[in-house]
mmCIF file of C-alpha atoms in Angstrom:
data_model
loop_
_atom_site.group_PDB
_atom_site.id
_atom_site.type_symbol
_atom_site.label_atom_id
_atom_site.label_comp_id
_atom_site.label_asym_id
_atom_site.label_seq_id
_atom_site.Cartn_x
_atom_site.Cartn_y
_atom_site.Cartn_z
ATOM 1 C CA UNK A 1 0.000 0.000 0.000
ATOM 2 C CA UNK A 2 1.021 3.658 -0.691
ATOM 3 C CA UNK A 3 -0.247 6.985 0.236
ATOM 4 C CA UNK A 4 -1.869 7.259 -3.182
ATOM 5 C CA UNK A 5 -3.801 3.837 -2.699
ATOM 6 C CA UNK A 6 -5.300 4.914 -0.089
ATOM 7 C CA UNK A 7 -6.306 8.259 -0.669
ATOM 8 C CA UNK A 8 -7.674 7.153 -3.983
ATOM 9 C CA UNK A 9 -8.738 3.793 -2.360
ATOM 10 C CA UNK A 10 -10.908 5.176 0.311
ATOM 11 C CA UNK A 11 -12.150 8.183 -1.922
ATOM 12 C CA UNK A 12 -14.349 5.575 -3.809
ATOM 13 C CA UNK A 13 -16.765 4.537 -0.913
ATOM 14 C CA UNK A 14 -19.990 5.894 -0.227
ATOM 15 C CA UNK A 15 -22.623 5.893 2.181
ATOM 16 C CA UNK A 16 -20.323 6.024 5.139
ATOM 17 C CA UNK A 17 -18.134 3.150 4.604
ATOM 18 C CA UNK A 18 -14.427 4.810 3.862
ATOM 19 C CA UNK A 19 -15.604 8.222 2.846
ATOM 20 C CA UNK A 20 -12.883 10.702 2.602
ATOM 21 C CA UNK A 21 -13.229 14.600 1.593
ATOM 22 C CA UNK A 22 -13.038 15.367 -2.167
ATOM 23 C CA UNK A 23 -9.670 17.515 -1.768
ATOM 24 C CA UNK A 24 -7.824 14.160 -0.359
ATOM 25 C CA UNK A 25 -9.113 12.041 -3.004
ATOM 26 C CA UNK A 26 -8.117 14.339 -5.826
ATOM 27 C CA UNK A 27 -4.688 14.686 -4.063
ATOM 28 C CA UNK A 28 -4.502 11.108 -4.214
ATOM 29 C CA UNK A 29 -5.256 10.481 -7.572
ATOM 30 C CA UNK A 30 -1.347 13.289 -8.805
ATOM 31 C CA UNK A 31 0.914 11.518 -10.772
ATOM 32 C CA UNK A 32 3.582 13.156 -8.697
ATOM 33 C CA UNK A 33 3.326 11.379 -5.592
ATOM 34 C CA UNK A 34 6.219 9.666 -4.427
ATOM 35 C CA UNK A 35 5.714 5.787 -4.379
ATOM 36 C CA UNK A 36 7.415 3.916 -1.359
ATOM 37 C CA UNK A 37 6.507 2.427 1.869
ATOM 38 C CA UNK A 38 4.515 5.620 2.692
ATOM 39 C CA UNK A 39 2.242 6.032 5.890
ATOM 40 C CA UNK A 40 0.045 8.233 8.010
ATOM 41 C CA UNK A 41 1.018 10.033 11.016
ATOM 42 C CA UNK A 42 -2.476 11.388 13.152
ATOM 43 C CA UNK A 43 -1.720 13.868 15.760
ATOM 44 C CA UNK A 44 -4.907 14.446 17.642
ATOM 45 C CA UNK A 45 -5.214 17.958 19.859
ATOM 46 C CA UNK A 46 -7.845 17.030 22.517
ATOM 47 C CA UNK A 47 -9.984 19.044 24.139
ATOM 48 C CA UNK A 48 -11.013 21.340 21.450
ATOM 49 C CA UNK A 49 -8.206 23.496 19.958
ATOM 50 C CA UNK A 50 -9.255 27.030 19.214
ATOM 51 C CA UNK A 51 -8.246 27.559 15.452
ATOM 52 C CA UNK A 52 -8.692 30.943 15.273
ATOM 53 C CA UNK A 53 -5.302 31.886 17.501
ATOM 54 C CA UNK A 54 -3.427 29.476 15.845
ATOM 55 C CA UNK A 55 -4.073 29.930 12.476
ATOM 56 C CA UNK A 56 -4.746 33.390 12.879
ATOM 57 C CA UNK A 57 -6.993 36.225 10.446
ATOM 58 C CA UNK A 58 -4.366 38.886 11.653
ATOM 59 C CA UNK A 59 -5.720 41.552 9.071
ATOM 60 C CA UNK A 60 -9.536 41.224 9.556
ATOM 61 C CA UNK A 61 -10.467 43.615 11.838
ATOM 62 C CA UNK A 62 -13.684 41.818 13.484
ATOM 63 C CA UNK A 63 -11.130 39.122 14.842
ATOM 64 C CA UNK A 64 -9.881 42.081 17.228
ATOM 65 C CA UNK A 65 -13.873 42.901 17.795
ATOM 66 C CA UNK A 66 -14.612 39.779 18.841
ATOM 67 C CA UNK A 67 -11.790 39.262 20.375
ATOM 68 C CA UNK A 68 -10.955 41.967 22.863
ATOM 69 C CA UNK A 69 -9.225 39.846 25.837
ATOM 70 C CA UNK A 70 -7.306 37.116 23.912
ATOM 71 C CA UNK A 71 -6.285 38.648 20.081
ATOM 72 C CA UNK A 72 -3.339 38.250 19.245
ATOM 73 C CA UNK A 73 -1.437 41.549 18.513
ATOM 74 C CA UNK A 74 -0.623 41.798 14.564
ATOM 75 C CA UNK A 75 3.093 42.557 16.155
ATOM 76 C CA UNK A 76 3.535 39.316 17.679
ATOM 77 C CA UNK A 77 2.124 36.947 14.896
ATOM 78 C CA UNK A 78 4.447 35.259 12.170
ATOM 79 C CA UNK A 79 2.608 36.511 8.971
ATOM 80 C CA UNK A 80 1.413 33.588 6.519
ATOM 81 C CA UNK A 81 -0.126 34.905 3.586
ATOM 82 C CA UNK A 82 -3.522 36.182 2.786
ATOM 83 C CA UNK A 83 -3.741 37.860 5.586
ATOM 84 C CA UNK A 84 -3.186 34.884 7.717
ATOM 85 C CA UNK A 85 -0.713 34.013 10.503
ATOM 86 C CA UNK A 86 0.505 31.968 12.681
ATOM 87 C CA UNK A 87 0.812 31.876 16.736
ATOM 88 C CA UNK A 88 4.034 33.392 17.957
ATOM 89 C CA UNK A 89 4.094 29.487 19.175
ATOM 90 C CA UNK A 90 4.455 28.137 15.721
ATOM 91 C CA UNK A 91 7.793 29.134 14.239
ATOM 92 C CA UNK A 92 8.713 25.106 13.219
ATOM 93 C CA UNK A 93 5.196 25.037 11.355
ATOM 94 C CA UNK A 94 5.925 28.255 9.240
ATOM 95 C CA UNK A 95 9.053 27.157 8.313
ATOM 96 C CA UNK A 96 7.573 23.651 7.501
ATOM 97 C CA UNK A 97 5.135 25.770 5.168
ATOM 98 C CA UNK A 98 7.891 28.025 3.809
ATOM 99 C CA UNK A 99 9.677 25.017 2.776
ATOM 100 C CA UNK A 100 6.725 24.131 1.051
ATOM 101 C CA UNK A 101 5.998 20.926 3.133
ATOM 102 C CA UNK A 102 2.919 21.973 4.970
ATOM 103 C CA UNK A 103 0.097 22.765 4.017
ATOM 104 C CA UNK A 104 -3.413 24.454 6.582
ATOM 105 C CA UNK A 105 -7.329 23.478 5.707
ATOM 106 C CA UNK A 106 -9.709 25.315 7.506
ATOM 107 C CA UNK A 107 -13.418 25.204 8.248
ATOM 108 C CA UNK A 108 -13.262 21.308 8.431
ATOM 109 C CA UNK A 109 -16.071 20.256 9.807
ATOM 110 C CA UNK A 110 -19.425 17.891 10.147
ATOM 111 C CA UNK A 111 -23.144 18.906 9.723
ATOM 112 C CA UNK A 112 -24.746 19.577 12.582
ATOM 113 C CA UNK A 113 -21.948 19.388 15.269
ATOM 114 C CA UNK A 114 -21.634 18.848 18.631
ATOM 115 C CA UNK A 115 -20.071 19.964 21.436
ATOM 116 C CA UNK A 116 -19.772 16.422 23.680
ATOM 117 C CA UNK A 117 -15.707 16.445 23.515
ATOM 118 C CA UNK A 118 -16.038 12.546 24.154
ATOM 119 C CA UNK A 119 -19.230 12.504 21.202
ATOM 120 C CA UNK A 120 -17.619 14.497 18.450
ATOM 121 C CA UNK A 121 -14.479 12.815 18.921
ATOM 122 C CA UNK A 122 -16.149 9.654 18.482
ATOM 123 C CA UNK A 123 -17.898 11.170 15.084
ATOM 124 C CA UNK A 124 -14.287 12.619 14.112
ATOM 125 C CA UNK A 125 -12.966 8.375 14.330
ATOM 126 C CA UNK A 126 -15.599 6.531 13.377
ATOM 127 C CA UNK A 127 -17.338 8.499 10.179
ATOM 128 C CA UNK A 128 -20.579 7.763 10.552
ATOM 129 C CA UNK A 129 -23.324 8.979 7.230
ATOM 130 C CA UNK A 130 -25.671 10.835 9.804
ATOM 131 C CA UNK A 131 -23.832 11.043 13.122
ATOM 132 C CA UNK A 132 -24.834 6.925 13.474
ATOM 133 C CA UNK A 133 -23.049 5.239 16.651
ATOM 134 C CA UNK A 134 -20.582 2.532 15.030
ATOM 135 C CA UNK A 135 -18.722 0.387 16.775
ATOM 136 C CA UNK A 136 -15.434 0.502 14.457
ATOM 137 C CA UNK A 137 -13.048 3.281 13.134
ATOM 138 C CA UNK A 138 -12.772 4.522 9.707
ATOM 139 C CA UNK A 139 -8.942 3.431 9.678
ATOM 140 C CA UNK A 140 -9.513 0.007 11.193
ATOM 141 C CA UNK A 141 -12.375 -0.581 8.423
ATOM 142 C CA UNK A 142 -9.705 1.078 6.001
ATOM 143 C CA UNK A 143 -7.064 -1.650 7.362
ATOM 144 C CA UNK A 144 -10.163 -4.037 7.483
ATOM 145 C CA UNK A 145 -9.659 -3.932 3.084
ATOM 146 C CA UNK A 146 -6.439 -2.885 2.288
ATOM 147 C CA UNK A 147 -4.364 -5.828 4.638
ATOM 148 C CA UNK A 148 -5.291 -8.970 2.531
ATOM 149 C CA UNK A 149 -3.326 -11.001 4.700
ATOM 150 C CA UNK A 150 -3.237 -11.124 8.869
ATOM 151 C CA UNK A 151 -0.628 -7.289 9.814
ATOM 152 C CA UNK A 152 -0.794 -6.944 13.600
ATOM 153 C CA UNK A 153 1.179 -4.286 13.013
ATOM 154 C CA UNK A 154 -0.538 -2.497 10.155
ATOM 155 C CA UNK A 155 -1.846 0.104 12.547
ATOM 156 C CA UNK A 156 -0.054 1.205 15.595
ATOM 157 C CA UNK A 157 -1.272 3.425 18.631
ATOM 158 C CA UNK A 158 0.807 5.251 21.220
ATOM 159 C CA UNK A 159 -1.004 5.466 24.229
ATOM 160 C CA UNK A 160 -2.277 4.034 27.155
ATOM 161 C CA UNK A 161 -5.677 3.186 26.032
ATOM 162 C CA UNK A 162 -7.099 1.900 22.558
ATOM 163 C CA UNK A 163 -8.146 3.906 19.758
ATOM 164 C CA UNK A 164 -11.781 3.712 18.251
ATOM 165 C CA UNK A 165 -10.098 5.001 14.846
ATOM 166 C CA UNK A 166 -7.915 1.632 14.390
ATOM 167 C CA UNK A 167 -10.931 -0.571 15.756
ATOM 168 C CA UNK A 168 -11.811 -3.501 12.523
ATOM 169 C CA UNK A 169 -12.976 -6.868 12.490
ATOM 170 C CA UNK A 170 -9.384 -7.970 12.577
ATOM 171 C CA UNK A 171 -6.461 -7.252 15.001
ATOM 172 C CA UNK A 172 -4.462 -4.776 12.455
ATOM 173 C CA UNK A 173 -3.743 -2.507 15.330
ATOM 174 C CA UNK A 174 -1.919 -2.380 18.749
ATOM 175 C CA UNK A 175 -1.792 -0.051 21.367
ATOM 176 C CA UNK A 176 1.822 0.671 23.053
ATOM 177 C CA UNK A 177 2.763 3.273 25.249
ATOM 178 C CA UNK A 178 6.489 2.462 25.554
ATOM 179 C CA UNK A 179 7.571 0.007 22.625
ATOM 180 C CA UNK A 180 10.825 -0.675 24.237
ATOM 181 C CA UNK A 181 9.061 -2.482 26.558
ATOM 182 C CA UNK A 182 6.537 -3.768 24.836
ATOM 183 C CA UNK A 183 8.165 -7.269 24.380
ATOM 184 C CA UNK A 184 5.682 -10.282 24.443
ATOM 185 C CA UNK A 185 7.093 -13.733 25.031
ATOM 186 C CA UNK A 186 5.702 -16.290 22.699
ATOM 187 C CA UNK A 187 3.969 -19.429 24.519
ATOM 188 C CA UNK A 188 3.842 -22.875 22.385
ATOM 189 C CA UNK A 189 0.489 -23.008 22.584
ATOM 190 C CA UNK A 190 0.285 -19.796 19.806
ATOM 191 C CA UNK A 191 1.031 -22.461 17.417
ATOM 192 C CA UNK A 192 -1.763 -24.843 18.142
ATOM 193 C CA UNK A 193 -4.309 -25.399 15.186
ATOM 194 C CA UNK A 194 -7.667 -23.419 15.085
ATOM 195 C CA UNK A 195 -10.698 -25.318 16.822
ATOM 196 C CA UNK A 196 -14.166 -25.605 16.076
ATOM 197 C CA UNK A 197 -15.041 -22.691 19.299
ATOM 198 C CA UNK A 198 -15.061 -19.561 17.104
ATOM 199 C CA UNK A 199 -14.745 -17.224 20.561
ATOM 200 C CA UNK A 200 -11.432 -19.937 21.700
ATOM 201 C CA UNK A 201 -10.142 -18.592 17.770
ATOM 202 C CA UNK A 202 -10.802 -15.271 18.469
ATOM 203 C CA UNK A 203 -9.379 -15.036 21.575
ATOM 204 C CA UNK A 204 -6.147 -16.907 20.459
ATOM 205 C CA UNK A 205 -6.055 -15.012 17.358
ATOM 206 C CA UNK A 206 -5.631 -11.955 19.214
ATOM 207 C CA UNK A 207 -2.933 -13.479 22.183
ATOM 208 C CA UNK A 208 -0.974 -14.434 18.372
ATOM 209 C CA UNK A 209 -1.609 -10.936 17.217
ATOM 210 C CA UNK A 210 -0.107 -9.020 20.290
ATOM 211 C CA UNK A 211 3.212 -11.498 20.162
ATOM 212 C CA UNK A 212 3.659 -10.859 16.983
ATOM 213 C CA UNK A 213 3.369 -7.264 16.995
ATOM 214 C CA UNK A 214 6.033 -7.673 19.743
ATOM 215 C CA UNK A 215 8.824 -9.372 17.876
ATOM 216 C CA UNK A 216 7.905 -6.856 14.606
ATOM 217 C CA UNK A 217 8.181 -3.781 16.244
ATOM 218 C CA UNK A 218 11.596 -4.764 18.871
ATOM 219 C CA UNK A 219 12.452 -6.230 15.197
ATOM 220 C CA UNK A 220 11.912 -2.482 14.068
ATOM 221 C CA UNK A 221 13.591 -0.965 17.299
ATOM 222 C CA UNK A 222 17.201 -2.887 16.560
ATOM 223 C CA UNK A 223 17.170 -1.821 13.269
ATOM 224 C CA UNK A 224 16.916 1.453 13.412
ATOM 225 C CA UNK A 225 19.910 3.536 13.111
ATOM 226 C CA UNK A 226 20.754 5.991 15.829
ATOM 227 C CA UNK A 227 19.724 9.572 16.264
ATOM 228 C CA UNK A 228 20.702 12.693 14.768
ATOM 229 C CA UNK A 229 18.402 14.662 16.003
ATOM 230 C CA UNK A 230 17.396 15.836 19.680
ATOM 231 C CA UNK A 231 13.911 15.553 20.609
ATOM 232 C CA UNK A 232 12.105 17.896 23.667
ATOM 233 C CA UNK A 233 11.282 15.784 26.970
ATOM 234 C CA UNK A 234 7.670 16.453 26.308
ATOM 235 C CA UNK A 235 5.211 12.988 26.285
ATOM 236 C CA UNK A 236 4.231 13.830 22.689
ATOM 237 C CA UNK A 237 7.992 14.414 21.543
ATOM 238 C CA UNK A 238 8.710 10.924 23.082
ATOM 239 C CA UNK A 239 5.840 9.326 21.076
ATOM 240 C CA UNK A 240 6.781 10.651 17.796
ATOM 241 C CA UNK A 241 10.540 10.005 18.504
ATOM 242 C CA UNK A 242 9.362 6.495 18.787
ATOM 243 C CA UNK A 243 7.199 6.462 15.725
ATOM 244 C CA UNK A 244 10.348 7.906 13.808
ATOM 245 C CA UNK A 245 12.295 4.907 15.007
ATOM 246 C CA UNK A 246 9.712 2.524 14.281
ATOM 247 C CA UNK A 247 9.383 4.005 10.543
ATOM 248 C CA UNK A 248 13.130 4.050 10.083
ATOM 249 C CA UNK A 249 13.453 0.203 11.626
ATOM 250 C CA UNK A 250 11.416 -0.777 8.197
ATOM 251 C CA UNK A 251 7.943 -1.452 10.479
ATOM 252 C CA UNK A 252 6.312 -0.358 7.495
ATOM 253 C CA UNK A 253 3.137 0.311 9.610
ATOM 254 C CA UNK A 254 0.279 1.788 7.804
ATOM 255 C CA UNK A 255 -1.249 4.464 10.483
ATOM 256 C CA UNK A 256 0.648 5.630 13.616
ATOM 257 C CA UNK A 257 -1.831 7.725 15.640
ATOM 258 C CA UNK A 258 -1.027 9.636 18.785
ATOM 259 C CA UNK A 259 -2.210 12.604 20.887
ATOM 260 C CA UNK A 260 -1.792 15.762 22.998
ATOM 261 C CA UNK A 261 -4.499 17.218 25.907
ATOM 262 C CA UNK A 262 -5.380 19.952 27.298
ATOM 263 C CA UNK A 263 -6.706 22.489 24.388
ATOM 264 C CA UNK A 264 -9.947 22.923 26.491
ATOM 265 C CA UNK A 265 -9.658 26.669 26.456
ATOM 266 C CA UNK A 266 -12.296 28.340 28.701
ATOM 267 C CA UNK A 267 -10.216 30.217 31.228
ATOM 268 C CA UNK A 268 -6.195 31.526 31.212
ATOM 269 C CA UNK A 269 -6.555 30.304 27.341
ATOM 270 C CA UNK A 270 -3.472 33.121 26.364
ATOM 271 C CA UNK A 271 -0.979 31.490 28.382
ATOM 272 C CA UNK A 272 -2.739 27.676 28.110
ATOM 273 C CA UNK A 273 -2.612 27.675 24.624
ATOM 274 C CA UNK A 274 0.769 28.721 23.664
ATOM 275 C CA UNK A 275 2.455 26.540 26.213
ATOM 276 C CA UNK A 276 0.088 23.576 24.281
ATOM 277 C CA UNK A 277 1.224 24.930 21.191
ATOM 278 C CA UNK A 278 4.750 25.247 21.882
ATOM 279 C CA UNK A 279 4.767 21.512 22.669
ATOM 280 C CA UNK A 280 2.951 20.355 19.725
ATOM 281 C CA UNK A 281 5.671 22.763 17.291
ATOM 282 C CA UNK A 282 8.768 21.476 19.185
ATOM 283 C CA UNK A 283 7.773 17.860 19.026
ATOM 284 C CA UNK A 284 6.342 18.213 15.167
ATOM 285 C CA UNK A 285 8.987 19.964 13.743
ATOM 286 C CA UNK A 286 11.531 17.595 15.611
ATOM 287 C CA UNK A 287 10.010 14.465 13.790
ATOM 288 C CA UNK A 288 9.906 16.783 10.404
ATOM 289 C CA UNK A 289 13.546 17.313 10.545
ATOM 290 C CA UNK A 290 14.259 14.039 11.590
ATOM 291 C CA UNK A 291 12.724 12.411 8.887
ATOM 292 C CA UNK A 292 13.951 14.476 6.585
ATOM 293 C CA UNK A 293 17.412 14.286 7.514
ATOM 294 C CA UNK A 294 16.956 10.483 7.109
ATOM 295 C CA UNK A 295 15.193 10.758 3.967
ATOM 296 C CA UNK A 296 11.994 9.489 5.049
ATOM 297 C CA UNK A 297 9.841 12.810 4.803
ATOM 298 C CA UNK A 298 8.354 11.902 1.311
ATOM 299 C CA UNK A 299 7.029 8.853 2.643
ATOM 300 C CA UNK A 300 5.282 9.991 5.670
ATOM 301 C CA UNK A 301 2.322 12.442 5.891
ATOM 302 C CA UNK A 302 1.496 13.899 9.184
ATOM 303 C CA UNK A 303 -2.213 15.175 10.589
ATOM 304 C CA UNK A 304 -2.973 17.462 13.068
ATOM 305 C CA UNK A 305 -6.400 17.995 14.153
ATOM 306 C CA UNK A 306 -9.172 18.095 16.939
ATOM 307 C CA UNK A 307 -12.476 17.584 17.401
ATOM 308 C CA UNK A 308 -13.870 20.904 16.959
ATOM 309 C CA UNK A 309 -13.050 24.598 16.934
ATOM 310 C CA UNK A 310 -13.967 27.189 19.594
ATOM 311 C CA UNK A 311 -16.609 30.343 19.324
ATOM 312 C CA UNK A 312 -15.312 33.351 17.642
ATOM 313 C CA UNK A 313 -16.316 35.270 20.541
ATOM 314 C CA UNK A 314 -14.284 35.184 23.195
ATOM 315 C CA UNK A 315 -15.876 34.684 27.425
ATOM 316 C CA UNK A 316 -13.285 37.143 28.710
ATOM 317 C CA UNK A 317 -10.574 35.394 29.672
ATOM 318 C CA UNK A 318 -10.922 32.166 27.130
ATOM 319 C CA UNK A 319 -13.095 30.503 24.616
ATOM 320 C CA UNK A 320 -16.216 27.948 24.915
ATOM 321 C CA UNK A 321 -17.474 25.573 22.530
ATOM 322 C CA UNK A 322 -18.231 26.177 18.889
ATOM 323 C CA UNK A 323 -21.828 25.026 18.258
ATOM 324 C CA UNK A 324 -23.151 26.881 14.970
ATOM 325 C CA UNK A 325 -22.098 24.688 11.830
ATOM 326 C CA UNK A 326 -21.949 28.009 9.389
ATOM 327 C CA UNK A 327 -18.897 28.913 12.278
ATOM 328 C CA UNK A 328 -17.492 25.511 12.333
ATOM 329 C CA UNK A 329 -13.618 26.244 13.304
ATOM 330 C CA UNK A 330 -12.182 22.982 13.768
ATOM 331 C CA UNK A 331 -8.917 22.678 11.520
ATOM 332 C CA UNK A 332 -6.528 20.054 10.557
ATOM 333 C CA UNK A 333 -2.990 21.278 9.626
ATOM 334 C CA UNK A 334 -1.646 18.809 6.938
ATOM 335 C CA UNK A 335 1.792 18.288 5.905
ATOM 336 C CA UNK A 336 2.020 17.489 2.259
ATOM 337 C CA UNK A 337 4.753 16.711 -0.290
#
């Protein structure tokens, strides 16, 4: 599988199976992609990351209206172009997009949106037709199709908890929060034939799936050649430093999907929000240049987004939750080749 297979791949389903946006299935279907072992890299900003002071409409003047407590001052932005900017926060992101290898789509959104954090997060990973409650993920149906034969580690999650996004009918995915200790010993009885107890199968076909995932990604881990770069000490720094070692050990993973909390912005959201910010540029722009001083960077594409925007208005000292559609802010900020 490449990048373009699934783009184009994905951009052919309708009625809610593997629907993606127009935009990603025309970029899908340039002749000047790069072909390779080429994956996915989801960032996910929880908690509702206000897109308006990141991304920022420095030259419209109702911004500083409706913004009186938490504009940013047009002196203090990093000017993008079309009268756009970027938090002070951001400097590794505008030099990704100077460099031509990032790219910013605004106003992505859903019909009728809501503001349950744990509900619209679920609607952002599972991609229901009309905000149905499904019980697996738009990449683990995705992984569901494209892995014709058993790849425990097709799809790989770094956290503590599992990801609704990876869930399929088939153990793809695994969830690790430190892969360098994520090593599974494998027990003889792995190898014994499948019965005629469909749960015993089940069961024993995911106890195979997590040892093998084990061996692949230590596998991965020994292969990969040593730093060059220095990552921040920040939790998501760590988990994309790991994710560049994994992709660089020849894992050849499909999706890698991590996160960073704590854009819930209703109160203190100046100072909040650029110390959230500064974590997500440091750690982004750390794996950017260490992938592309390894040569990786055409192969990977990274995704940044949350589950919805915030209000335009500001409350006075923050931002609450977006709820009209026509003002939907959410964003994702992807990095293309």
């Amino acid at each position: 599988m490449n990048r373009r297979q699934f783009l184009t791949l994905t951009g052919t389903f309708t009625g809610g199976t593997l629907l993606l946006p127009d935009f990603l299935h025309a970029f899908g279907s340039q002749k000047s992609l790069v072909i390779g072992e080429q994956c996915l890299v989801f960032v996910q900003l929880n908690g509702g990351n206000d897109g308006l002071n990141t991304f920022i409409p420095f030259e419209d003047a109702l911004y500083y209206d409706l913004r009186p407590k938490i504009a940013l001052s047009k002196n203090d932005v990093i000017p993008s172009s079309n009268g756009m900017a970027f938090h002070p926060a951001l400097k590794g992101f505008a030099t990704m997009q100077q460099n031509g290898d990032l790219a910013i789509i605004q106003n992505v959104g859903y019909p009728e949106p809501v503001r349950s954090h744990f509900r619209s997060q679920e609607i952002w990973q599972t991609a229901p037709t009309n905000q149905e409650y499904l019980n697996d993920g738009w990449l683990g149906r995705y992984l569901d199709l494209q892995c014709k034969e058993h790849q425990a580690t097709a799809g790989i999650n770094l956290d503590k908890i599992d990801n609704l996004a990876l869930k399929g009918m088939e153990p793809h995915s695994v969830t690790v929060k430190d892969p360098s200790r994520f090593n599974v010993k494998p027990k003889q009885e792995n190898d014994i034939k499948l019965s005629d107890n469909p749960q015993l199968d089940f069961v024993r076909k995911i106890a195979n799936s997590v040892v093998e995932s084990s061996v692949d990604i230590q596998n991965a881990l020994a292969k990969s050649p040593a730093l060059d770069v220095i990552y921040p000490k920040t939790e998501l720094a760590k988990n994309l430093e790991w994710i560049s070692k994994l992709i660089k050990g020849n894992l050849n993973s499909k999706v890698y999907y991590t996160s960073l909390g704590g854009f819930d912005t209703h109160d203190n959201q100046l100072a909040i929000h650029k110390n959230k910010l500064s974590d997500l540029n440091d750690a982004v722009y750390s794996f950017y240049q260490d992938l592309k001083n390894s040569q990786q960077l055409q192969n990977v594409t990274i995704v940044v987004f949350s589950e919805f925007g915030r209000r335009v208005k500001d409350n006075g000292k923050g931002t609450d939750h977006e709820l009209l559609p026509q003002c939907s802010l959410s964003e994702e900020i992807i990095k293309v080749k």
